[in-house]
XYZ file of C-alpha atoms in Angstrom:
604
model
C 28.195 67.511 -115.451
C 25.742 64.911 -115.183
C 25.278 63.139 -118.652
C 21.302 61.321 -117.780
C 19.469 63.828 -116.903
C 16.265 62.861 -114.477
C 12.624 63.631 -115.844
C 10.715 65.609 -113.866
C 7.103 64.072 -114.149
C 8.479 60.460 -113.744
C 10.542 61.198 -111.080
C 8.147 63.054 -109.114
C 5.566 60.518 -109.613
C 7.609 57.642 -108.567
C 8.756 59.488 -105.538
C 5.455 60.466 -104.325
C 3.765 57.012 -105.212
C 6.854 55.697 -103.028
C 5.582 57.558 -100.240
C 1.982 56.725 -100.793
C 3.147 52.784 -100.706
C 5.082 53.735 -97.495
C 2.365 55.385 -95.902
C -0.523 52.821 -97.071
C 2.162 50.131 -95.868
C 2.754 51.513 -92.481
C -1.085 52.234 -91.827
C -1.785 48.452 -92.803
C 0.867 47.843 -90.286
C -0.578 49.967 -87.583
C -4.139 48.194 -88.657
C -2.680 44.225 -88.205
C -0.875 45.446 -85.106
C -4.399 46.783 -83.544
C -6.247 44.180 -84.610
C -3.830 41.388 -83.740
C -3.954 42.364 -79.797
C -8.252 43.146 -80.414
C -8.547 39.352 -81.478
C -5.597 38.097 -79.324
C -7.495 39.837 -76.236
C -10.668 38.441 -77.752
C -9.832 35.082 -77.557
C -8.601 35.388 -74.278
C -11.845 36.654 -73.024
C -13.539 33.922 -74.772
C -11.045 31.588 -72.979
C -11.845 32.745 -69.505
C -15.386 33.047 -69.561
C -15.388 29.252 -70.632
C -13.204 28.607 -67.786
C -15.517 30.665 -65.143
C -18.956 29.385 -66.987
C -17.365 25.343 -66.089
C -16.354 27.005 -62.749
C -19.985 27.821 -61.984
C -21.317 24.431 -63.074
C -19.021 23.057 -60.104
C -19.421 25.314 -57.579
C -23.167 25.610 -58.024
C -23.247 21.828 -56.894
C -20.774 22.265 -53.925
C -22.446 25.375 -52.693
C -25.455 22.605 -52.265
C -23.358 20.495 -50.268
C -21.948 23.297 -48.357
C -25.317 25.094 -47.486
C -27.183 21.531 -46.995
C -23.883 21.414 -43.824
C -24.354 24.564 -42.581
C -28.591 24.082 -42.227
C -27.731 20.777 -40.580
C -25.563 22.479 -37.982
C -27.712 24.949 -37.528
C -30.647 22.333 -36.932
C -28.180 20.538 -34.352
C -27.723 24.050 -32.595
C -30.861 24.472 -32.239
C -31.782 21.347 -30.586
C -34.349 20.182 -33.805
C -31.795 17.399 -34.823
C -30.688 15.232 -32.101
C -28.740 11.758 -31.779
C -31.797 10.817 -29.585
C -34.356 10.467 -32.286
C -32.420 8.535 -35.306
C -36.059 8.087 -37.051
C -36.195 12.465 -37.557
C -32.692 12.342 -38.391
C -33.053 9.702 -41.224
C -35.952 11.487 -42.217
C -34.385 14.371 -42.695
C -31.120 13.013 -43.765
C -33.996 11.902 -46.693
C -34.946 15.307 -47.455
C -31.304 16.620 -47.834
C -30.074 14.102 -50.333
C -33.104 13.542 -52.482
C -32.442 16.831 -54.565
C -28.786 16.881 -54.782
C -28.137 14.224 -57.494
C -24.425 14.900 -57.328
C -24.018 13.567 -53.256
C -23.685 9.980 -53.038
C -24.150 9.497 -49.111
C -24.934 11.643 -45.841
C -23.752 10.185 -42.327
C -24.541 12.245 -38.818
C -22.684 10.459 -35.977
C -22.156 11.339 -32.410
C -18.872 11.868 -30.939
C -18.579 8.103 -30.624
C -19.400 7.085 -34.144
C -22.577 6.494 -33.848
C -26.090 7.661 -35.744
C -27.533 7.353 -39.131
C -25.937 6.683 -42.116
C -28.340 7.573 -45.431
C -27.494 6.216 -49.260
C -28.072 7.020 -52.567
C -28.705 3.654 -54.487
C -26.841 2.993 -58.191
C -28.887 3.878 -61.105
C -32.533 3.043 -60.129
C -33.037 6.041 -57.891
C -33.354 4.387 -54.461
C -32.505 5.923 -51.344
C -31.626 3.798 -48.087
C -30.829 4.828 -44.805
C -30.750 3.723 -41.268
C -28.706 3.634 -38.627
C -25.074 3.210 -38.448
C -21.488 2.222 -36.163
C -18.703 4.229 -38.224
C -16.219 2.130 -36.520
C -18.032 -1.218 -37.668
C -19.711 -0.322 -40.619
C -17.999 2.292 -42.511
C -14.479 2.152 -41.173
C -13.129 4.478 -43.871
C -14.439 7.240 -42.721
C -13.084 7.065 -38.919
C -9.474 9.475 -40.100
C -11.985 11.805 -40.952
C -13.927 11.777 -37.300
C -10.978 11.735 -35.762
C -9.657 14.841 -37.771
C -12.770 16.603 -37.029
C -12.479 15.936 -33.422
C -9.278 18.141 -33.711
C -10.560 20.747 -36.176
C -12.924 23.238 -35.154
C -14.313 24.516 -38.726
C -15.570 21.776 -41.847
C -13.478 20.468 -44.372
C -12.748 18.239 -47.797
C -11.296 15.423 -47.404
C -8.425 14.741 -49.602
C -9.555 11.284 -52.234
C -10.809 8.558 -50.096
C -11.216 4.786 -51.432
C -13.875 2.798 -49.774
C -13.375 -1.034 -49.895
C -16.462 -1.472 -48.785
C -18.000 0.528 -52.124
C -15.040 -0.244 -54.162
C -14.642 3.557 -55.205
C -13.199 6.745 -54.558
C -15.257 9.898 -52.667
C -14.382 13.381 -51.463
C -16.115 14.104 -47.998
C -17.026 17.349 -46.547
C -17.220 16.952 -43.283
C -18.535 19.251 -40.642
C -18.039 19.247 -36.739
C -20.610 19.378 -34.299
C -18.794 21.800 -30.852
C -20.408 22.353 -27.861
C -18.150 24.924 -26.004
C -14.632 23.208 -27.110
C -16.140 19.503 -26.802
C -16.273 17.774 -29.804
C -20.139 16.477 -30.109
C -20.093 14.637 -33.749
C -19.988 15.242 -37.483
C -22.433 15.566 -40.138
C -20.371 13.648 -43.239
C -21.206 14.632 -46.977
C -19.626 12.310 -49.705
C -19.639 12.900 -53.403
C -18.191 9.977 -55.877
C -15.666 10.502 -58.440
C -18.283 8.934 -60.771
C -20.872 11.666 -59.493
C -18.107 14.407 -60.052
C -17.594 13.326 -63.278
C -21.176 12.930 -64.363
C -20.778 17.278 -64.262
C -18.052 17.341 -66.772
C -20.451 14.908 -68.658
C -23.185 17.727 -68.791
C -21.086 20.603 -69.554
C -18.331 18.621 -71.785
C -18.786 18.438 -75.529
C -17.968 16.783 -78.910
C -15.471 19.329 -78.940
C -14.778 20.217 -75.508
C -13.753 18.347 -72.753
C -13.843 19.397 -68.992
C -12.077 17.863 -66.267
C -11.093 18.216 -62.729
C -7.695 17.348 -61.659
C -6.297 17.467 -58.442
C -3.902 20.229 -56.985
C -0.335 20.186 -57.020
C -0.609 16.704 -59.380
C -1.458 15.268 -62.628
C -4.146 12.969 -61.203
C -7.669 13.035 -62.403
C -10.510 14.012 -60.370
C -13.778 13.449 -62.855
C -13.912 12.997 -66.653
C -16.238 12.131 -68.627
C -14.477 8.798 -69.650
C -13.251 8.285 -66.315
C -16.258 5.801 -65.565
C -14.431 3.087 -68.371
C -11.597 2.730 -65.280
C -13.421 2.614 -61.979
C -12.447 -0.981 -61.081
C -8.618 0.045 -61.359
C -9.354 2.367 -57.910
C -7.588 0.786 -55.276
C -6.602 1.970 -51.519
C -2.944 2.905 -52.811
C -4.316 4.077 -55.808
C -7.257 6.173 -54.950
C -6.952 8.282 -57.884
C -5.701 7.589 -61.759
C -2.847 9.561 -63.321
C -3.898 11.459 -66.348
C -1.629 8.885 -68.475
C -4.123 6.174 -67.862
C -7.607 7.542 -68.825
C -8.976 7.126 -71.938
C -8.541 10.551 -73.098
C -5.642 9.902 -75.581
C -4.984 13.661 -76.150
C -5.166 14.136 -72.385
C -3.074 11.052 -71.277
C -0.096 13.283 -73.408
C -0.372 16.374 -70.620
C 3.084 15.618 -69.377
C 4.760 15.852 -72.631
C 2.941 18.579 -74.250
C 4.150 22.173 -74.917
C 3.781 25.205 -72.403
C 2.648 28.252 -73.715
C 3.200 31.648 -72.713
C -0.306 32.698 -71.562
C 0.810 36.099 -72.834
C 0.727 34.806 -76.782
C -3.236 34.569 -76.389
C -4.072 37.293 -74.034
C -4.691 33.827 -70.866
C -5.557 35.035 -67.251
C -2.403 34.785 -64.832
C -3.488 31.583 -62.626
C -3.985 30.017 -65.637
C -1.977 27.101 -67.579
C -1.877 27.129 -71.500
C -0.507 23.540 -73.205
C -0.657 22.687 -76.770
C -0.801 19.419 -78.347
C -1.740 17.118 -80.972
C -4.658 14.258 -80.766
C -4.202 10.730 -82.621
C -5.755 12.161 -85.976
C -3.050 14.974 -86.128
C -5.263 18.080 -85.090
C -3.588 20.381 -82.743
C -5.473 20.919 -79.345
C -5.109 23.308 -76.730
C -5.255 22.633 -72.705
C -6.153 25.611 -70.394
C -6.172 24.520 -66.628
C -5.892 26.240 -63.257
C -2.884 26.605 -61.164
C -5.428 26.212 -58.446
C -9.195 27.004 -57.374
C -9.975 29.052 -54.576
C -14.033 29.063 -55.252
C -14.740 25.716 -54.854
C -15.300 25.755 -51.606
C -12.181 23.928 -50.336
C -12.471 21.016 -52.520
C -8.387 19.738 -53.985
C -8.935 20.107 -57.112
C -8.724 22.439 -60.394
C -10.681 22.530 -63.170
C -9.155 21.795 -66.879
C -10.480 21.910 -70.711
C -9.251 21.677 -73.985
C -10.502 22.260 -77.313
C -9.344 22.652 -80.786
C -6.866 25.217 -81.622
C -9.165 26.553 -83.903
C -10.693 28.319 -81.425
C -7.801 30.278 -80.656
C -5.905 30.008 -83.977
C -8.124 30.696 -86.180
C -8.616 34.566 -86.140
C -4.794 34.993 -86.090
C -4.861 32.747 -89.281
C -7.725 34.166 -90.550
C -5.968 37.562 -89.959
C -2.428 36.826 -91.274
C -4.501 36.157 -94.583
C -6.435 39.213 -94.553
C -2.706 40.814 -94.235
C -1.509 38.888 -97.246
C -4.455 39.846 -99.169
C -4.120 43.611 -98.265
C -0.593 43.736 -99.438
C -1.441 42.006 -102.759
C -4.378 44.602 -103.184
C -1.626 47.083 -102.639
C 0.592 46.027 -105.346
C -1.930 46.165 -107.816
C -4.187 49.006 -106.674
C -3.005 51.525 -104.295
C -6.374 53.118 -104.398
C -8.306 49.726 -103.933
C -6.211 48.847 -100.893
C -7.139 52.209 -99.059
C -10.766 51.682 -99.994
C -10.455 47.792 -98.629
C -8.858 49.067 -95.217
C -11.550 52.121 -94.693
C -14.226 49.949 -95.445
C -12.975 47.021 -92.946
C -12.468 49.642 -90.383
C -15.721 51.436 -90.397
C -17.895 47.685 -89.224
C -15.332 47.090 -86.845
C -15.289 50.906 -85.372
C -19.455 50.559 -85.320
C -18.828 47.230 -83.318
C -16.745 48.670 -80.345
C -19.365 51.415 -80.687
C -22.158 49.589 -80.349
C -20.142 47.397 -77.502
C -19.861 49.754 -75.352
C -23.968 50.912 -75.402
C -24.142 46.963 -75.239
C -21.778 46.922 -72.026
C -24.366 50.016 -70.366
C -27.036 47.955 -70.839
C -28.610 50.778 -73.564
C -30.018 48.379 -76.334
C -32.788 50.970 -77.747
C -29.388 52.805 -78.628
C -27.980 50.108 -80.503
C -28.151 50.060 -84.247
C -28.136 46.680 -86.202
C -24.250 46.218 -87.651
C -25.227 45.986 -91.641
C -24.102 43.007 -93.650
C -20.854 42.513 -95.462
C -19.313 40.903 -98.240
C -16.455 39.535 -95.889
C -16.677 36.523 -94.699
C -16.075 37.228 -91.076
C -16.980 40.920 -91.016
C -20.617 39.194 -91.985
C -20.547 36.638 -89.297
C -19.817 39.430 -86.938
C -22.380 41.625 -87.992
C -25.052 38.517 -87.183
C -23.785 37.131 -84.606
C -24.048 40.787 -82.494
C -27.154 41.379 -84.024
C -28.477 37.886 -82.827
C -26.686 38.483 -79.288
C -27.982 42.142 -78.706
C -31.605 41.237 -80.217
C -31.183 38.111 -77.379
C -30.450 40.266 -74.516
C -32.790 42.942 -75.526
C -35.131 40.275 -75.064
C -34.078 38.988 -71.341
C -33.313 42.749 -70.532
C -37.290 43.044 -70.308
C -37.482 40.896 -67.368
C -34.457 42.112 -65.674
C -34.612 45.619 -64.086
C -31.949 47.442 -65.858
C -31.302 49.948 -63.083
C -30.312 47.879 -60.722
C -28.175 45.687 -62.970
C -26.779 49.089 -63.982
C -26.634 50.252 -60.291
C -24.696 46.859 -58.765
C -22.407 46.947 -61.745
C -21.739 50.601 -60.714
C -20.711 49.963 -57.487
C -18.380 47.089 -58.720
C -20.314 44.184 -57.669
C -22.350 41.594 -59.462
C -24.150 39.429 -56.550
C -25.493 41.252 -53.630
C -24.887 39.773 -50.421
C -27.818 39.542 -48.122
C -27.053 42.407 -45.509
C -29.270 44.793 -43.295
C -30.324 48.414 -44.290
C -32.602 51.534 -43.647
C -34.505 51.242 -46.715
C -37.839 53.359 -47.483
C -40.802 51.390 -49.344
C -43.530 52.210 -51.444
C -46.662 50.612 -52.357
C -49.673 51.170 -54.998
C -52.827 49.647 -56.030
C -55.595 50.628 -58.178
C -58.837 51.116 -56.291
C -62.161 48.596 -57.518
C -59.605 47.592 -60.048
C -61.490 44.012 -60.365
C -65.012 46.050 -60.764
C -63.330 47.961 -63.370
C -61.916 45.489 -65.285
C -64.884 42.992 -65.514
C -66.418 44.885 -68.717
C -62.638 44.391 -70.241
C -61.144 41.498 -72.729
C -57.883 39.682 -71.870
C -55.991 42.169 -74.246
C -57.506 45.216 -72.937
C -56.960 44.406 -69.582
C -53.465 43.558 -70.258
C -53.044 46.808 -72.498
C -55.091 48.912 -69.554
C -52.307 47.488 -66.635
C -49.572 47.785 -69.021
C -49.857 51.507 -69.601
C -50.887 51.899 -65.824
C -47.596 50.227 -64.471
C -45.680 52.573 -67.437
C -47.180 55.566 -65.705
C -46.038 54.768 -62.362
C -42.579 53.051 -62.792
C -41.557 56.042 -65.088
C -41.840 58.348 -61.380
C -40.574 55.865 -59.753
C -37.536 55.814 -62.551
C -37.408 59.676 -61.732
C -36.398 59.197 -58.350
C -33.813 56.525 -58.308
C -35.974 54.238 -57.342
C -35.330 50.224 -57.216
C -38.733 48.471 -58.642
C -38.804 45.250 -56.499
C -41.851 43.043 -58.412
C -45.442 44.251 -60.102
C -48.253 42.033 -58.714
C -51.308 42.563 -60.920
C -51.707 45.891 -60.939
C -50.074 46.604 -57.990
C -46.489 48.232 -57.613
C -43.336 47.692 -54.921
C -40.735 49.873 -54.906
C -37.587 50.834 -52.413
C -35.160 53.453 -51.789
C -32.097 53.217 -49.784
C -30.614 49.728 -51.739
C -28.424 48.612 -53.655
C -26.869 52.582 -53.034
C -26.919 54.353 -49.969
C -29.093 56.965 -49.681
C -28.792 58.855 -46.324
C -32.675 59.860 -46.364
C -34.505 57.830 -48.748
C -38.035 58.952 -47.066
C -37.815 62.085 -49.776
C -37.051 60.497 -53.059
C -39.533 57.706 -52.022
C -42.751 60.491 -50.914
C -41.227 62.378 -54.376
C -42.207 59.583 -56.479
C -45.508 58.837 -54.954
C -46.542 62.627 -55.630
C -45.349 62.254 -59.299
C -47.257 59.285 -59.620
C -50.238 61.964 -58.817
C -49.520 64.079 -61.432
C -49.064 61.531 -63.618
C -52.870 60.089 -62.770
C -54.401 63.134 -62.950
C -52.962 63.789 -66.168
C -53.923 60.225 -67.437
C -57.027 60.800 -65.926
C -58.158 64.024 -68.090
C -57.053 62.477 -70.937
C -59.340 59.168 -69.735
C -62.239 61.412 -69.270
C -62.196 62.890 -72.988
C -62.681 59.369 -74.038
C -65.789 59.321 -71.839
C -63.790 56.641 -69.428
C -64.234 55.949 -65.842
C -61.143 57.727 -64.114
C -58.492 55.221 -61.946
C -57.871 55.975 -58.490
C -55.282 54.349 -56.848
C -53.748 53.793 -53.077
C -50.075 54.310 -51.918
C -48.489 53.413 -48.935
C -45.011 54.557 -48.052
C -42.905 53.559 -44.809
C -39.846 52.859 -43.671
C -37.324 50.955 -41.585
C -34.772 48.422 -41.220
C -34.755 45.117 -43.987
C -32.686 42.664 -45.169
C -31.843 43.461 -48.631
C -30.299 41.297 -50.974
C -29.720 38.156 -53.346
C -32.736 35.777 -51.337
C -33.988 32.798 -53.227
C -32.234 29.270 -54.372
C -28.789 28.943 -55.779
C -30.271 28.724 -59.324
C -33.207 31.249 -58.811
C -32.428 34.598 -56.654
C -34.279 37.909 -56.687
C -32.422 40.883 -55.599
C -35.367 41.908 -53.061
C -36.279 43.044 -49.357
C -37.814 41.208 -46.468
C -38.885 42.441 -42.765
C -41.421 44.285 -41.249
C -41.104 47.269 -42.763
C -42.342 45.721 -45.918
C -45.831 44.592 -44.233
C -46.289 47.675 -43.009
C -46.025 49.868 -46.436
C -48.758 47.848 -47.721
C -50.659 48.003 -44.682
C -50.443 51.850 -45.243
C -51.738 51.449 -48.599
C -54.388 49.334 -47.560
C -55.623 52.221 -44.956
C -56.486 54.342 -47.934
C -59.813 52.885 -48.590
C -61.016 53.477 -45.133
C -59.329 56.769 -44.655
C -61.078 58.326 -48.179
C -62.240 55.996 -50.824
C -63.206 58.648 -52.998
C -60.169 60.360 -53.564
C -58.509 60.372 -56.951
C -55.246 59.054 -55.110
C -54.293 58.763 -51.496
C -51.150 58.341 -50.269
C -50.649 57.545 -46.629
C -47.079 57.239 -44.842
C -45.750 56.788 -41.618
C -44.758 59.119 -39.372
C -41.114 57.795 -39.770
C -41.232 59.183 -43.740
C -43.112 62.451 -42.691
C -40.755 63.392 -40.098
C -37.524 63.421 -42.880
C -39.546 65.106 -46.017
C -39.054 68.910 -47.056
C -41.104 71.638 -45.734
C -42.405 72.125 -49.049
C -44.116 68.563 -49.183
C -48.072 69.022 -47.601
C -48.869 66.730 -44.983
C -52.294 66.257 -42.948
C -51.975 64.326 -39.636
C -54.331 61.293 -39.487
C -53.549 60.373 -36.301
C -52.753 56.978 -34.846
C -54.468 54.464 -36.658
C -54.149 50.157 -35.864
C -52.869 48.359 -38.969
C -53.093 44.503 -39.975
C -50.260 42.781 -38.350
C -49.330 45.059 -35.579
C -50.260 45.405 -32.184
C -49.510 48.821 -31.866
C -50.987 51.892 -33.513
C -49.045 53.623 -36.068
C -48.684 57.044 -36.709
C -50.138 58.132 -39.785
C -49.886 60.806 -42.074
C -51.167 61.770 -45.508
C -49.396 63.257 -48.434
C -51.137 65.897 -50.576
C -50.465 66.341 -54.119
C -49.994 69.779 -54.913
């Protein structure tokens, strides 16, 4: 017989606060567990969008020198650059080089080395040029004729010194073919001080970009690689990392690989860690290699403090520490704690995701908090979504929304059967010459809401407003295989819609707006078209001149009519039976030689 007998109101109460600490202990597990891999993958992300943001700083500059080589060649194709007439080609030569700031020289030789030779000066902005004997002159650069002579497509050259520059260049080069004869070369070169002046721009106090070459620890550009130019020789065309000025970087051999798997790193990429001469641990991330820039030998490095990447993991392992502590002396307070740090971060991923479709009106502000870094995530989304709320309004949505859908970010130029739509406001200048600034802006503004809410309805991609004119097209970025009927769909909602506005109008005792729409369709080029820093996802051909021909028609066909809406006979052919049409009839348009075939929508 047992002799201490156990209480039963002690006993149960220490086992079932036992389990309670188990159970709050294993969900605070479960919690650092979740959120260790959330900031882990966090930091990752943050890692590789630095790396592809210093990417695009690069390539934006060699996609210069690579388009600047292909409109040369094209030129020379065509017979509108020839070795004949060195004063065009300097000219032109002129042209090329005076907006890339990053290209140091551009040479166009024949097959024998000869032909102009065009320089950028040092600092003061200068550009010479003339002609030039590669073989004489610029003897350097002869390997790289003769390699061309060999080599059908263009290339980079591996790092060239220059005695006659003192300094080290990477060359694109390009070969001029006719049939298989080797005809000449148009010659890009870019300095390493030029290449460098790029990390300059994008580097920081705390960051530091660089560019080293493939398959070796030699540096490319820096932004301290200027303070050892004059140690460039032919043998030594490019300095080992050891003997830069970069006294963290000039460590790389020695310093610690890291699994990339620790901090969530992109495969392809190389994590070291380090310490600089003040103590402070650093971390290098650098590419294995670089397929996007455009053939150049190199890959692009950075390193930063560890904070960047050690700090949440810190800042969590504390937060841990804490929580346990809380535990001990409050079982209560540390379920409290962990429900109310969950419910900011669960209205985060929330609002992520509505952030990641692009629905910002569905986004609720993330309140304050009194942590620390719960607060400084609650304002810095609020700051980021209230940001891109803001640029959203010039971007159109759907077809962000649309491209993304499809997997694809940049839209490559390419041809399609696309239907296009046109609108105007008839006597809109007459009608606005009684209005102020505001009102007009208020009158267009509701206007263009009217109409780009049909065209919304159907699908349709809103290409620009011009004053108070509309363009609109079907059939891109998504296939449509007859975009004719959501295009003529919208243009008869955009009836509705004016009548209705126009009722409404008329109980104010205003004039009622009439507008004009043209609709036709055909083959275009649709795509990213603009400059490397500017593009517009639009569409260009003849198709598009002949919509707003159509809606130009209207005011000779009936300019009385509330709306008129005039297509081709290449839209009426593919609508639905249940869509009236009156035949106008052949009828000559701006632009073309030949009538077109006309025919007029009616509302219902």
């Amino acid at each position: 017989m047992l002799r201490n007998k156990l209480f039963i109101t002690p006993t149960l109460a220490t086992v079932i606060g036992t389990f309670v600490v188990i159970t709050a202990a294993a969900i605070l597990m479960i919690q650092a567990v979740i959120s260790e891999k959330l900031i882990r993958q966090l930091g990752g992300g943050l890692v590789d969008l630095g790396m592809d943001t210093s990417e695009a700083a690069f390539v934006e500059q060699l996609h210069a020198v690579t388009e600047t080589a292909d409109y040369t060649h094209a030129g020379w194709e065509t017979g509108e650059l020839t070795y004949d007439d060195p004063d065009h080609l300097v000219a032109y030569i002129y042209g090329a080089l005076a907006p890339q700031d990053r290209v140091s020289f551009m040479v166009m030789v024949d097959e024998t080395g000869k032909g102009v030779d065009v320089d950028r000066g040092d600092a003061d902005g200068d550009i010479y040029g003339g002609d030039v004997d590669v073989a004489s002159e610029i003897p350097s650069l002869m390997p790289l004729l003769k390699r061309a002579s060999e080599k059908a497509g263009p290339f980079w050259s591996e790092p060239l010194y220059m005695p006659s520059r003192k300094h080290t260049y990477f060359v694109y080069t390009y070969p001029f073919y006719r049939g298989d004869t080797y005809r000449g070369s148009f010659l890009i070169g870019m300095s390493l001080e030029r290449i460098s002046d790029i990390t300059w721009s994008i580097s920081t106090d705390d960051i530091t970009v660089f560019l080293m070459r493939e398959k070796t620890q030699e540096i490319v550009a820096h932004p301290l690689l200027e303070d050892h130019f004059e140690e460039l020789d032919q043998d030594d065309p490019l300095l080992h990392v050891s003997q830069i000025s970069d006294l963290f970087l000039s460590d790389f051999s020695t310093m610690r690989v890291i699994d990339n798997t620790d901090y969530n790193i992109a495969d392809g990429l190389e994590l070291r860690t380090g310490f600089d001469t003040e103590g402070n641990k650093r971390f290098i991330i650098i590419e294995q290699e670089n397929a996007n820039l455009k053939g150049l030998p190199a890959r692009i490095g950075v390193h930063f403090p560890a904070e960047y990447l050690d700090q949440p993991l810190q800042q969590l392992l504390v937060a841990i520490v804490v929580g346990l502590g809380l535990l001990m002396l409050s079982l209560i307070g540390a379920v409290l704690l962990a429900r109310r740090i969950a419910k900011p971060v669960r209205r985060a991923a929330s609002a992520a995701k509505d952030v990641a479709g692009l629905k910002f009106s569905d986004v609720d502000p993330l309140p304050p908090s009194i942590i620390r870094e719960l607060d400084d995530l609650a304002n810095g989304f609020n700051a980021m979504v209230g940001g891109l709320a803001a640029f959203n309004r010039y971007v159109p949505r759907t077809l962000v929304q649309k491209l993304l859908s499809e997997g694809r970010a940049e839209a490559v130029p390419e041809e399609r059967e696309v239907a296009v739509l046109f609108t105007d406001i008839a006597g809109f200048t007459s009608a606005s010459e009684g209005m102020s600034a505001s009102e007009t802006a208020a009158f267009v503004n509701h206007h263009l809401s009217l109409l780009g809410a049909e065209i919304a309805k159907q699908d349709g991609t809103i290409d620009k407003y011009v004053g108070d004119s509309v363009m609109a097209f079907w059939g891109a970025p998504e296939h449509l295989e007859n975009p004719a009927e959501p295009a003529a769909r919208a243009a008869l909602g955009m009836a509705s819609a004016i009548h209705a506005d126009n009722v409404a109008r008329a109980n104010r005792n205003e004039a009622p707006v009439r507008i004009r729409v043209g609709i036709h369709m055909g083959p275009l080029v649709v795509g990213d078209i603009g400059a490397p820093e500017r593009v517009n996802y639009t569409v260009i051909g003849d198709t598009v001149n002949a919509a707003a021909r159509l809606e130009s028609l209207g005011k000779e066909i009936d300019d009385t009519a509330e709306i008129i809406i005039l297509a081709s006979v290449d839209i009426a052919s593919r609508l639905s039976p249940d869509i009236r049409q009156e035949p106008i009839g052949p009828q000559m348009v701006k632009g073309k030689s030949e009538p077109v075939e006309v025919v007029r929508l009616l509302p219902d």
